[in-house]
Every structure is written in C-alpha cells, then in structure tokens.
XYZ file of N, CA and C in Angstrom:
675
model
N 141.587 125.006 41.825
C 141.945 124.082 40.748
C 142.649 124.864 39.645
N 143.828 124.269 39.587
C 144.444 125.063 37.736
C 143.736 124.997 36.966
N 143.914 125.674 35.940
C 143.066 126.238 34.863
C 143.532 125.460 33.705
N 143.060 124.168 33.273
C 143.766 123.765 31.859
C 143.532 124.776 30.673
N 143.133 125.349 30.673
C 142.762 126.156 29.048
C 143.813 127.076 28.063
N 144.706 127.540 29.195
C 145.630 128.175 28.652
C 145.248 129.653 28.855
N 146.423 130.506 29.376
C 146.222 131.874 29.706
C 145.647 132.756 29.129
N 145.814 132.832 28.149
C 144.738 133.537 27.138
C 143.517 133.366 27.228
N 142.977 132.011 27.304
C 141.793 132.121 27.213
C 141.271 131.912 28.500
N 141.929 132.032 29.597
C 141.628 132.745 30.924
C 141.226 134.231 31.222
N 142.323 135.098 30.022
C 142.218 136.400 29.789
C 140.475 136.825 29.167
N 140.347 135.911 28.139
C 139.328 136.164 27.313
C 138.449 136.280 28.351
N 138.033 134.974 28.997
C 136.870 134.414 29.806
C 136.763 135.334 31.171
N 137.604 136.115 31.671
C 137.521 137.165 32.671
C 137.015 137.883 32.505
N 135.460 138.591 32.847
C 135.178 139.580 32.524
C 136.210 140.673 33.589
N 136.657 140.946 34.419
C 137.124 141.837 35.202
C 138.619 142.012 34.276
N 138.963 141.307 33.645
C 140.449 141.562 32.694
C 140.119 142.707 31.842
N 139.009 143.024 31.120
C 138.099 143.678 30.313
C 137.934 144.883 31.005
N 137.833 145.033 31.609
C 137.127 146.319 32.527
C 138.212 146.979 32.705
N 138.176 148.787 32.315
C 139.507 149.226 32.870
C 139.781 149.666 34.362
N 141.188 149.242 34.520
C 140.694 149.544 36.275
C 141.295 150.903 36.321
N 140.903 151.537 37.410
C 140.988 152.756 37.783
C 141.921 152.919 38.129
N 143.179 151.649 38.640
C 144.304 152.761 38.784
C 145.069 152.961 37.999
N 144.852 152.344 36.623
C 145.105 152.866 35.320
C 145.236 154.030 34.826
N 144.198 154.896 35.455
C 144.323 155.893 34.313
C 144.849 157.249 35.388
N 145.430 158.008 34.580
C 146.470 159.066 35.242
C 146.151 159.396 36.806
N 146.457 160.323 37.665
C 146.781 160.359 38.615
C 146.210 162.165 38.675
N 145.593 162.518 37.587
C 145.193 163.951 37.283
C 144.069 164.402 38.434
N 143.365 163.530 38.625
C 142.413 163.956 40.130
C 142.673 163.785 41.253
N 144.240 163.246 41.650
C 144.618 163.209 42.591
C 145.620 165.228 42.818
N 145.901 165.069 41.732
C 146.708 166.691 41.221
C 145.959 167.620 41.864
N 144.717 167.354 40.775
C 143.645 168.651 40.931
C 143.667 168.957 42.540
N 143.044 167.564 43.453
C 142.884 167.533 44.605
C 143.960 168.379 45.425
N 145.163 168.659 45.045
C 145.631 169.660 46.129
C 146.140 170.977 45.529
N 145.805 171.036 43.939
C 145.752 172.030 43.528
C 144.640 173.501 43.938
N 143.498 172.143 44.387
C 142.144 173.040 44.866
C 142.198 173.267 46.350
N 143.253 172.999 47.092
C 143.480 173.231 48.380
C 143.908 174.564 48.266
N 145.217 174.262 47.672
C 145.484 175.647 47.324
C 145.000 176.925 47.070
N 144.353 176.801 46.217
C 142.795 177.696 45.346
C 142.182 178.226 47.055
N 141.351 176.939 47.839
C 140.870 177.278 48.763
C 141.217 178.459 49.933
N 142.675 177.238 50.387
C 142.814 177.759 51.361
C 143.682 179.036 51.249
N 144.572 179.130 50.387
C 145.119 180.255 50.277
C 145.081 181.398 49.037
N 144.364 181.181 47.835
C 144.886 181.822 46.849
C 143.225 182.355 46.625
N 142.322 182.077 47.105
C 141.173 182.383 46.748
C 140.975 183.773 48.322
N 141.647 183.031 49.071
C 140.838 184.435 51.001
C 142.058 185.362 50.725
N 143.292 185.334 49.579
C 143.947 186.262 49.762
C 143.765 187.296 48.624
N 142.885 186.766 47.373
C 142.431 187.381 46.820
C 141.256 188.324 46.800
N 140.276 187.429 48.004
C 138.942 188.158 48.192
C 139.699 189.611 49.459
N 140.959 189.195 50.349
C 140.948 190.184 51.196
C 141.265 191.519 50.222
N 142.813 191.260 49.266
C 143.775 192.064 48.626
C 142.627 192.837 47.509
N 141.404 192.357 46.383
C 141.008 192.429 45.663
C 139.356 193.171 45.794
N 138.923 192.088 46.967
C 137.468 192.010 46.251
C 136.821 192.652 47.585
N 137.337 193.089 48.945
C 137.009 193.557 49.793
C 136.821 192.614 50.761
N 136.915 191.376 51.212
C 136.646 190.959 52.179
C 136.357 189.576 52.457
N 135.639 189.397 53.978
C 135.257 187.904 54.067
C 134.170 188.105 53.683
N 132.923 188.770 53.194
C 131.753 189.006 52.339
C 131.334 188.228 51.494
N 132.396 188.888 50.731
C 132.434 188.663 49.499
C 133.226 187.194 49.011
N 134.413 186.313 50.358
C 134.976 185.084 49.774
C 133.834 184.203 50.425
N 132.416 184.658 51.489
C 131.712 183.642 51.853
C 130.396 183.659 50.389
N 130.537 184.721 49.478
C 129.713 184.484 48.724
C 129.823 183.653 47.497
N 131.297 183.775 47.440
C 131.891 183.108 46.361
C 131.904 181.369 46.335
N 132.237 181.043 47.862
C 131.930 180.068 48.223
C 130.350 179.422 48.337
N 130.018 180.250 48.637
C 128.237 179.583 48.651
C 127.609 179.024 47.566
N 127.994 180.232 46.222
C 127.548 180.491 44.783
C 128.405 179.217 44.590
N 129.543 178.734 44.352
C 130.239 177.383 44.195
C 129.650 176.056 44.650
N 129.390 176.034 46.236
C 128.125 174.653 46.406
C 127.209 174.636 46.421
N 126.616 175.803 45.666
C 124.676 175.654 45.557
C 125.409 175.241 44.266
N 125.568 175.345 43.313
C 125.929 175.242 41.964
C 126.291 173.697 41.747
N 127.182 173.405 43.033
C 128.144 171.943 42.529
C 127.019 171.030 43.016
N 125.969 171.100 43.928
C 124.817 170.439 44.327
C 124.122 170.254 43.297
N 123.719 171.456 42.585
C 122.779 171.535 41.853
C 123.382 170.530 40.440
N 124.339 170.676 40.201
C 125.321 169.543 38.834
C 125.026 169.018 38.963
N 125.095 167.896 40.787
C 124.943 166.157 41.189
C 123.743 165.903 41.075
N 122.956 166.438 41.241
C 121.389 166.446 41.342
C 121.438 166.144 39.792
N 121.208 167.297 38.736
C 120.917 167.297 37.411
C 121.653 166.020 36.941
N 122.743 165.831 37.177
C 123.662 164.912 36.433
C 122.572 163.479 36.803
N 122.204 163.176 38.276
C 121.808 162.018 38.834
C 120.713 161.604 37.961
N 119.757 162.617 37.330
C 118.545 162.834 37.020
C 119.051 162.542 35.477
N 119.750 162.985 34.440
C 119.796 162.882 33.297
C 120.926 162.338 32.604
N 122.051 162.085 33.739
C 123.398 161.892 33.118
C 123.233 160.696 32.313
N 122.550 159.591 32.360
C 122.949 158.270 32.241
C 122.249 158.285 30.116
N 121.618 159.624 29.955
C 120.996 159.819 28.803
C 122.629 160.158 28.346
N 123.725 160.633 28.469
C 124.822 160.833 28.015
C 126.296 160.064 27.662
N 127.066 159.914 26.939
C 128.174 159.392 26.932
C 129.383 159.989 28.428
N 130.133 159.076 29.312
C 130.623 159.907 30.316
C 131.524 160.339 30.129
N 132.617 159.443 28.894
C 133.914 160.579 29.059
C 133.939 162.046 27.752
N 132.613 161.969 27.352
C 132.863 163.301 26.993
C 132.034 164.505 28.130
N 131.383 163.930 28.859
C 130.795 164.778 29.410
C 131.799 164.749 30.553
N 132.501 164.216 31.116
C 133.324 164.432 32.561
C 134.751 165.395 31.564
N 135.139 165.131 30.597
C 136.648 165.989 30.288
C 135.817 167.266 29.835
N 134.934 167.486 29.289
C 134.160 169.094 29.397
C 133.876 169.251 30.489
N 133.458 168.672 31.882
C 133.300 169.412 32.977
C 134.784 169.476 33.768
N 135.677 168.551 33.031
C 136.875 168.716 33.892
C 137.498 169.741 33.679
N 137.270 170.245 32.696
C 138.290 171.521 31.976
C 137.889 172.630 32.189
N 136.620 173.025 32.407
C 135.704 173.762 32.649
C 136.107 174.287 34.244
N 136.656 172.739 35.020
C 136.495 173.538 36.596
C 137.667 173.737 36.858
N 138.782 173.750 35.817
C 140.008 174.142 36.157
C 140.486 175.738 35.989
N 141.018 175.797 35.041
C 141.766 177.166 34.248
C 141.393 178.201 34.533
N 140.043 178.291 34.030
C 138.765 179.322 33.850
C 138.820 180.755 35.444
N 138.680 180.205 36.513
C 138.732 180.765 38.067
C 140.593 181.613 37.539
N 141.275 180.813 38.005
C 142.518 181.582 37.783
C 142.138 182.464 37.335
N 142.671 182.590 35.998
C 142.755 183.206 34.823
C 141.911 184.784 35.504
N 140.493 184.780 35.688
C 139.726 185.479 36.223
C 140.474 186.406 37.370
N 140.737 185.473 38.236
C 141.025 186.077 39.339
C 142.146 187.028 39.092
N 143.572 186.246 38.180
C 144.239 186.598 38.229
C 144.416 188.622 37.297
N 143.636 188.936 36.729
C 143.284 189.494 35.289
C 141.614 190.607 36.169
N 140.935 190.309 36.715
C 140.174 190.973 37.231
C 139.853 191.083 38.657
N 139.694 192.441 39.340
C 139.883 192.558 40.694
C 138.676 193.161 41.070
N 137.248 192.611 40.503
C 136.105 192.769 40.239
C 135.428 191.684 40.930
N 133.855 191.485 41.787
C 133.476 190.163 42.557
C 132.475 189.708 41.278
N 131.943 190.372 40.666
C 130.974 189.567 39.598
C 131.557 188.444 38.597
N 132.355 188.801 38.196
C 133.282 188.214 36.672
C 133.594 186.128 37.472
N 134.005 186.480 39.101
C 134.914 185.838 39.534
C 133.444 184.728 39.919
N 131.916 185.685 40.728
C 130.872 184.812 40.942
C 130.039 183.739 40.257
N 130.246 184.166 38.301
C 129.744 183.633 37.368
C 130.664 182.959 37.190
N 132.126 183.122 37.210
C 132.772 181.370 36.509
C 133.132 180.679 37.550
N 132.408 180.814 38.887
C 132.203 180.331 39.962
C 131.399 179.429 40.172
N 130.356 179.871 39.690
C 128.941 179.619 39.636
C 129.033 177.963 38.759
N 129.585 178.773 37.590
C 129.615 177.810 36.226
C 130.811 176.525 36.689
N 131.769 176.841 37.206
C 132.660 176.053 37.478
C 131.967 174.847 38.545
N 131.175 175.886 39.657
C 130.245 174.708 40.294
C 129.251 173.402 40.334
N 128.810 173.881 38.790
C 127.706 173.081 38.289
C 128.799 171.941 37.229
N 129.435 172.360 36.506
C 130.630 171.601 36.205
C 131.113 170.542 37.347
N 132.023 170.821 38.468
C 132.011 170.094 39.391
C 131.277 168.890 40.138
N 129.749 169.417 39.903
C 128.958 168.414 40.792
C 128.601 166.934 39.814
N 129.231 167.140 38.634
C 128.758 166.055 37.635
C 130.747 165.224 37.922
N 131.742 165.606 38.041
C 132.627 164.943 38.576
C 132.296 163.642 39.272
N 132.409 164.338 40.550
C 131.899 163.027 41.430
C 131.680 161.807 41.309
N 130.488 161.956 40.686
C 129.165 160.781 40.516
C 129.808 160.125 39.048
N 130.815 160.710 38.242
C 131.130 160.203 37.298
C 132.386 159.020 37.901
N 133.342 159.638 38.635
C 134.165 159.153 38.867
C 133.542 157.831 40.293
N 132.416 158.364 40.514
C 132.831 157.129 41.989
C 131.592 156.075 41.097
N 130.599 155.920 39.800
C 130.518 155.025 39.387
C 131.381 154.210 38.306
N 132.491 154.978 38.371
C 133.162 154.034 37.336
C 134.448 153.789 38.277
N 134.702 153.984 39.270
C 135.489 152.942 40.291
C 134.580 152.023 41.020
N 133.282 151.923 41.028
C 132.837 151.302 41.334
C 131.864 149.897 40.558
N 132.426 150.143 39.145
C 131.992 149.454 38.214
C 133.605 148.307 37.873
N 134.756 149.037 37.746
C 135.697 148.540 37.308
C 136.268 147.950 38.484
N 136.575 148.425 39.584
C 137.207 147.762 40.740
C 136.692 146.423 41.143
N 137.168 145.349 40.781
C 136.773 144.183 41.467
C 136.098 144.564 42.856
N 135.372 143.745 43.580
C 134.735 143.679 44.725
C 135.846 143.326 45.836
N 136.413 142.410 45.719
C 137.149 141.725 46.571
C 138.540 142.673 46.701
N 138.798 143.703 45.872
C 139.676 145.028 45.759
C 139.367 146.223 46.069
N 138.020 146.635 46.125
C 137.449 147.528 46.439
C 137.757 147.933 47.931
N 138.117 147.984 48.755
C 138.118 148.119 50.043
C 139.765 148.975 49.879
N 140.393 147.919 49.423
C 141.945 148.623 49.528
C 142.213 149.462 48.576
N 141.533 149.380 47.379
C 141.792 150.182 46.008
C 140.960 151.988 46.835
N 140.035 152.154 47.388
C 138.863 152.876 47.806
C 140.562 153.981 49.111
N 141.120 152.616 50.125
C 141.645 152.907 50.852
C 143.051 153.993 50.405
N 143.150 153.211 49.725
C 144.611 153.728 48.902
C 144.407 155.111 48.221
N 143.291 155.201 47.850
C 143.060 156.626 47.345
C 142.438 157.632 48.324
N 142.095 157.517 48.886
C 141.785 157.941 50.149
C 142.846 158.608 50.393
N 143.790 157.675 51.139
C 145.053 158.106 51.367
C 145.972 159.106 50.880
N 146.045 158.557 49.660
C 146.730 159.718 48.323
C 145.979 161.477 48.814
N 145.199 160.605 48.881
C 144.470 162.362 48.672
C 144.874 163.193 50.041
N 144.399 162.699 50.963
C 145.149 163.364 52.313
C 146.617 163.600 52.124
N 147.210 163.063 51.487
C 148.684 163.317 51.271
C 149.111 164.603 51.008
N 147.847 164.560 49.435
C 148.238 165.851 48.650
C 147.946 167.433 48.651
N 146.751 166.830 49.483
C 145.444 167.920 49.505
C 146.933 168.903 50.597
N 147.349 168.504 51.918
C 147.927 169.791 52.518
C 148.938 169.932 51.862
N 149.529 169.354 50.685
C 150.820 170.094 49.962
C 150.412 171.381 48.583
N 149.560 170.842 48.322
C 148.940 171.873 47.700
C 148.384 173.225 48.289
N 148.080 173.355 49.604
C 148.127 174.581 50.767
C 149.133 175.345 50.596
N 150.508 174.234 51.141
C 151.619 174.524 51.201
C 152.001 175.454 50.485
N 152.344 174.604 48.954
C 152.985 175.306 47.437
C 152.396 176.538 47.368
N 151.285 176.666 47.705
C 150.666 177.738 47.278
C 151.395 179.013 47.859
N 151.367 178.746 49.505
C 151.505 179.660 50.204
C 152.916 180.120 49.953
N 153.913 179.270 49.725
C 155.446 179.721 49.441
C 155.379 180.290 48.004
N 154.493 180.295 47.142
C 154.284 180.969 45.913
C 154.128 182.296 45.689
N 152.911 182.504 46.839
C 152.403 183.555 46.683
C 153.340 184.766 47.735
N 154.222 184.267 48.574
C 155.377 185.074 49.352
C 156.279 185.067 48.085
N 156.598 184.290 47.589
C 157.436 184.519 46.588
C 157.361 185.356 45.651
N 156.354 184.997 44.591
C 156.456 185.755 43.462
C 155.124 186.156 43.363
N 154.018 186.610 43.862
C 152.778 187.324 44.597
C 151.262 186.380 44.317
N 150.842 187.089 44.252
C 149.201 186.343 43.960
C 149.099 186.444 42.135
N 149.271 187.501 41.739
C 148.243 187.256 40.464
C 149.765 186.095 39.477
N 150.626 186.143 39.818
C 151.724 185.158 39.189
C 151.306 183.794 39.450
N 151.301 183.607 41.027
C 151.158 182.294 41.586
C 149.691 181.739 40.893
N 148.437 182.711 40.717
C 147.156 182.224 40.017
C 147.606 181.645 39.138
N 148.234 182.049 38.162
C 148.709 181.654 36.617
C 149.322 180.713 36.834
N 150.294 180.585 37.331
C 151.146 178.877 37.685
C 150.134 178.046 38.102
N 149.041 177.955 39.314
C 148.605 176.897 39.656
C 147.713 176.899 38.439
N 147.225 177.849 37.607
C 146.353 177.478 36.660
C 147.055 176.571 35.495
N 147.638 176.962 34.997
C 148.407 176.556 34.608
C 148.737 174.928 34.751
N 149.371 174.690 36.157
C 149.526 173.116 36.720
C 147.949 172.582 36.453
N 146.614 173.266 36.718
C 145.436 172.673 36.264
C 144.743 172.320 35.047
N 145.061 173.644 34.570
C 144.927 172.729 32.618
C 145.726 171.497 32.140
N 146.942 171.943 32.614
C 147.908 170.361 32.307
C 146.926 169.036 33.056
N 146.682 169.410 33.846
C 145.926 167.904 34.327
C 144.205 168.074 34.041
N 143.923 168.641 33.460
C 142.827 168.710 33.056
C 142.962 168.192 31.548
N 144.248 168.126 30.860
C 143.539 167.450 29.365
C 144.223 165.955 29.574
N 144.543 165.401 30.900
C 145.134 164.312 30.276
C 143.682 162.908 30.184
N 142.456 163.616 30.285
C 141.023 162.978 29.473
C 141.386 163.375 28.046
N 142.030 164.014 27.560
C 142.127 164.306 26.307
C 143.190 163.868 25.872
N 144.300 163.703 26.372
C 145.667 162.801 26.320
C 145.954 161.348 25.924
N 145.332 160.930 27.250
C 145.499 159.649 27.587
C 144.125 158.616 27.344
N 144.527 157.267 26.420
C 143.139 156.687 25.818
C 142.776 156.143 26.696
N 142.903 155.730 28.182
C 142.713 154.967 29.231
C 141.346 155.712 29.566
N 141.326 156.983 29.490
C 140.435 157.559 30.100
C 139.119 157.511 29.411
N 139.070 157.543 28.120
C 138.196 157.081 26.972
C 137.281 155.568 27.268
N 137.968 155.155 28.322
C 137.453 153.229 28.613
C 136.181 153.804 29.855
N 136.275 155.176 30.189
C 134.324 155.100 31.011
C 133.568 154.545 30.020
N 133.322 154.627 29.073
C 132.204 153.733 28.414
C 132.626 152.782 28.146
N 132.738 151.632 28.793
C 133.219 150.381 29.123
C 131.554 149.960 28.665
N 131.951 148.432 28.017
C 130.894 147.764 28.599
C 129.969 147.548 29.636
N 130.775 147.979 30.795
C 130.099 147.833 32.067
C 128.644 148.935 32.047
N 129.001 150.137 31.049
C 128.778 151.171 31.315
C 126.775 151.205 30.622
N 126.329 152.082 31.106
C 124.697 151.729 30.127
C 125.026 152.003 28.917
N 125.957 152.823 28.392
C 125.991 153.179 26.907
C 126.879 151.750 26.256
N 127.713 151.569 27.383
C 128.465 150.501 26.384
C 127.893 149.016 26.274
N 126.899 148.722 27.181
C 125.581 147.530 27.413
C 124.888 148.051 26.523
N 124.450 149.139 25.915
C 123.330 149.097 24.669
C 124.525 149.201 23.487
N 125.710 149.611 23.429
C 126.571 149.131 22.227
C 126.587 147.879 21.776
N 127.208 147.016 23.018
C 127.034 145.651 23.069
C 125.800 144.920 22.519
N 124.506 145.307 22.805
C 123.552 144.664 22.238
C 123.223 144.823 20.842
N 123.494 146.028 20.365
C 123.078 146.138 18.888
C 124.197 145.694 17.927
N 125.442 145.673 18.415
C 126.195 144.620 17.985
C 125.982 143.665 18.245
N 125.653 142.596 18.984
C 124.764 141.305 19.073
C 124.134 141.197 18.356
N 122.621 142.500 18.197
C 121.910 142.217 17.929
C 121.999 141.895 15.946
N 123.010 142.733 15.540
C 122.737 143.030 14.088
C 124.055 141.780 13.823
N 124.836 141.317 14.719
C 125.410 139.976 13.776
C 124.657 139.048 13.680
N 123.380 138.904 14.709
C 122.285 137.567 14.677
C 121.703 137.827 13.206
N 121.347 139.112 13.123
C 120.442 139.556 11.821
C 121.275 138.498 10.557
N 122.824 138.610 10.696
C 123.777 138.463 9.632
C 123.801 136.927 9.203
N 123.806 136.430 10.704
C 123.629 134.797 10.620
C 122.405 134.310 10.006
C-alpha cells in the first residue's frame, strides 16, 4: 500500500533510515585487509629470515600475535559493552597499524618487534567483535546476506593484492623502505575513524550506550513536562 504521509515523514518513522549503514563509512578495513597480507606473507618471513634469524623466531612472533588477539576478544567480550565503541575501536585501530613497521623497519632485534606484537595483538582482538556488531546492528535483515556477501568478496579481492604490492616493493626498493611505505599506507587508513564523522555513528542508538543516552534524554524531558 502507498504511503499517504509524505516522504519525510516516512524518513522520520523508519527506524532503519536512522541507523548508519555500514557501507557508509570508508573502505579503511577493507585497505588494512591486504595491507596485512602483505605484512604476513611477505614483509614480516623476509624480515624474520634477513634480520631476526629465522623461521624460530617468525613462528614466535606469530604465536605472541594470536595468543594476544584471542586474549583482546575474550577481554573485550567480557567488558567492552562498559565502554563507548568508536573511541575504543580508532585507539585499537591505530595501535595495530604503524607501530610493527616502524619497528621492524628501524630495529633488527626479536624483542622490540615481540612486544609491539604482542600489544598490537590484544589491540586487534577488540576489532572484530566491534565491527561485526555494528554491521550487524545497522544492516537491515533482509540485506544482510548480500551486504555480509559483498564484503566478503571485497576482501578476497584485496587480501592477494596486497601480497602482491608488497612483493614488487620489496625487489624494488628493499625491505626496510617498503616497511615504511606500507606503514605509512596504514596510518592513512587508520585515522580515517578520526577523519570521517560516519564512523563516530557506532554509538548509534542501536548501540547500549546510545539506548541509555536515549533514555535519560526521555527520561529528563518527562521530568520537564
């Protein structure tokens, strides 16, 4: 049935118009995603061979990274919801970018590289759970399937070009250069939570912080009436 009311107040009366949707806001975790391929597959085993002595030492680095990023999802699951999310996801976003480079690139030492490893890990594991409840809060239901699909997708796209870049980087102009560039490409997409106000909309109404905003604004205009 058409809607006599007039578009606007179709707009109003939508709660899902309200809600920001996710494919709104930048395209920065799709970035990261093959920026960290990179990191992985090539710029991190050519550093542990050239630098740090070995496969030893890149299976420790790796380990120290998902006991750490486990240990975030866990803590985060347990206390996050006591927090506001987009300040706590653009401090862990920034945190799991730059920081590794920089290190790697600047010290040819395994400790320096295990602690902002470590730290970068526990950073990481609060990502996740940030990002897949607030696509799963904002995405309509009846969108969810293809919105879920579509990113999916993206990501397989990017994830082996980011391998790629890397690897023609580091033939090119060597490892500790190529660190600095992809770091580099990662801070840039690490502040656009700090950039862009879209990203500021996780505390949506939808959100527990923005449902107890909502109420005490309720609650204190009743007081007024």
């Amino acid at each position: 049935m058409p809607c006599r009311c007039g578009a606007a107040a179709c707009r109003r009366a939508d709660p899902t118009r309200r809600r920001p949707s996710a494919s709104r806001a930048p395209s920065s975790p799709l970035v990261t995603r093959g920026l960290d391929q990179g990191w992985s597959a090539v710029l991190l085993p050519v550093h542990a061979r050239e630098e740090l002595g070995g496969s030893v030492e890149l299976g420790l680095l790796n380990a120290a990274f998902g006991v750490c990023a486990l240990t975030g999802a866990l803590v985060y699951g347990a206390v996050g919801s006591r927090f506001r999310r987009w300040p706590v996801f653009t401090i862990a976003f920034l945190v799991v970018g730059l920081p590794r480079f920089v290190v790697a690139a600047f010290t040819d030492t395994f400790t320096p590289l295990a602690v902002i490893m470590a730290v970068e890990g526990l950073a990481c594991g609060v990502l996740n759970p940030i990002m897949a409840t607030v696509t799963y809060e904002t995405v309509p239901e009846e969108l969810r399937s293809r919105v879920l699909s579509a990113t999916t997708a993206s990501v397989q796209l990017a994830t082996p070009l980011g391998g790629l870049a890397a690897g023609f980087l580091v033939d090119a102009v060597g490892p500790p250069s190529t660190l600095l560039m992809v770091g580099g490409a990662y801070l840039f997409a690490t502040l656009c939570p700090v950039i862009f106000p879209v990203w500021r909309r996780m505390d949506s109404p939808g959100s527990p912080h923005g449902r107890a905003a909502g109420s005490l604004s309720r609650g204190s205009g009743a007081k007024r009436v």
